[in-house]
DNA sequence: ATCGCGACCTGGTTGC
DNA sequence: TGCAACCAGGTCGCGA
């Protein structure tokens, strides 16, 4: 379940291997992952063919390849998406959806031998197909499709004051606010639960009942847990998430709350609880993370 | 503007 | 044994 750290690992891997390469051919094997492209699979492929990749960028869980003509190939991994790099001719994955044939990749990291002009396949693989790809016209700097997405917490230009101001005007539960990509992007169910556990905050506390310092502290924990995951190459729970070179991350061994139902809280020993929230699961320590008192009816 | 819900997807697991 | 129900969850679109 890729969240910001996993997507950043993918972005960095792509940056290292495909910047400078030209897209020679595009093969769409399933229409669904390109559903957001109004030109359809054929138009999608045509818009990319012949384009040179100049940069790989990211905001929240979205990443995009900036193309020489100013357009962008914008992608989201959804729940089970992967971007893999292969030598041509490697066996197709069961859930291979789009194949890009690239030519003349950029030199590898400094110090490494120049690879010369060798072909390379970039593959979008996605079992559940919540993810997708779209060609964004003029989107090389910031695709118009994602202008509504807030900056993410590790973006140097993320505005903590604005986040706190907006969150404190919202009546929604703080976990819902963390998952609101218009408020802060890149946070999913896993890192939301981890950050809330670290902040000793119950996810159902309403935003407008939290103080500025509490929200700032929570933001700090979001950054900490993401930074640690990033340092370890992303989280993985099964073979679904693999980074750009096909290697699994291993941050799942460091989780304190998510998926830990029944396990003793690492701080106080109380068994971690699981409850349904927003049609998904929330994991928390019932001792460290006290639920909110009910809002009194009729208050102004 | 904000809020909260259902739909979209597949495949592994669980229950009858 | 076979089949149906359930679960994972990010995003979008909708009605309130």
CSV table of N, CA and C (backbone and C1' of nucleotides) in Angstrom, one decimal, chain A residues 76 79 130 258 274 280, chain C residues 7-12:
chain,number,residue,atom,x,y,z
A,76,UNK,N,-0.3,7.3,-10.5
A,76,UNK,CA,-0.7,7.0,-9.1
A,76,UNK,C,-0.7,5.5,-8.9
A,79,UNK,N,-3.4,1.1,-4.7
A,79,UNK,CA,-3.1,0.2,-3.6
A,79,UNK,C,-2.0,-0.8,-4.0
A,130,UNK,N,-6.5,0.2,-8.9
A,130,UNK,CA,-6.9,1.4,-8.3
A,130,UNK,C,-6.0,2.5,-8.8
A,258,UNK,N,-0.3,0.1,13.3
A,258,UNK,CA,-1.0,-0.4,12.1
A,258,UNK,C,-0.8,-2.0,12.0
A,274,UNK,N,-8.4,-2.7,17.2
A,274,UNK,CA,-8.8,-2.4,15.9
A,274,UNK,C,-10.2,-2.0,15.8
A,280,UNK,N,-12.7,1.5,6.7
A,280,UNK,CA,-11.4,0.8,6.8
A,280,UNK,C,-11.1,0.5,8.2
C,7,DC,P,-15.6,-7.7,6.6
C,7,DC,O5',-14.1,-7.5,6.1
C,7,DC,C5',-13.1,-8.4,6.5
C,7,DC,C4',-11.9,-8.1,5.7
C,7,DC,C3',-11.6,-6.6,5.6
C,7,DC,O3',-10.4,-6.3,6.2
C,7,DC,C1',-11.4,-7.7,3.4
C,8,DA,P,-10.1,-4.8,6.6
C,8,DA,O5',-9.0,-4.4,5.5
C,8,DA,C5',-7.7,-5.1,5.5
C,8,DA,C4',-7.0,-4.8,4.2
C,8,DA,C3',-7.1,-3.3,3.8
C,8,DA,O3',-5.9,-2.6,4.3
C,8,DA,C1',-7.5,-4.7,1.9
C,9,DG,P,-6.1,-1.2,5.0
C,9,DG,O5',-6.4,-0.3,3.8
C,9,DG,C5',-5.3,0.0,2.9
C,9,DG,C4',-5.9,0.9,1.8
C,9,DG,C3',-6.5,2.2,2.3
C,9,DG,O3',-6.2,3.2,1.4
C,9,DG,C1',-8.0,1.0,0.9
C,10,DG,P,-5.1,4.3,2.0
C,10,DG,O5',-5.0,5.2,0.6
C,10,DG,C5',-4.3,4.7,-0.5
C,10,DG,C4',-4.7,5.4,-1.7
C,10,DG,C3',-5.1,6.9,-1.6
C,10,DG,O3',-4.6,7.6,-2.7
C,10,DG,C1',-7.0,5.7,-2.2
C,11,DT,P,-4.8,9.2,-2.9
C,11,DT,O5',-6.2,9.3,-3.7
C,11,DT,C5',-6.2,8.7,-5.0
C,11,DT,C4',-7.6,8.8,-5.6
C,11,DT,C3',-8.2,10.2,-5.6
C,11,DT,O3',-8.5,10.5,-6.9
C,11,DT,C1',-9.7,8.6,-4.9
C,12,DC,P,-8.9,12.0,-7.4
C,12,DC,O5',-10.4,11.7,-7.9
C,12,DC,C5',-10.7,10.6,-8.7
C,12,DC,C4',-12.2,10.3,-8.7
C,12,DC,C3',-13.0,11.6,-8.8
C,12,DC,O3',-13.9,11.5,-9.8
C,12,DC,C1',-13.8,10.3,-7.0
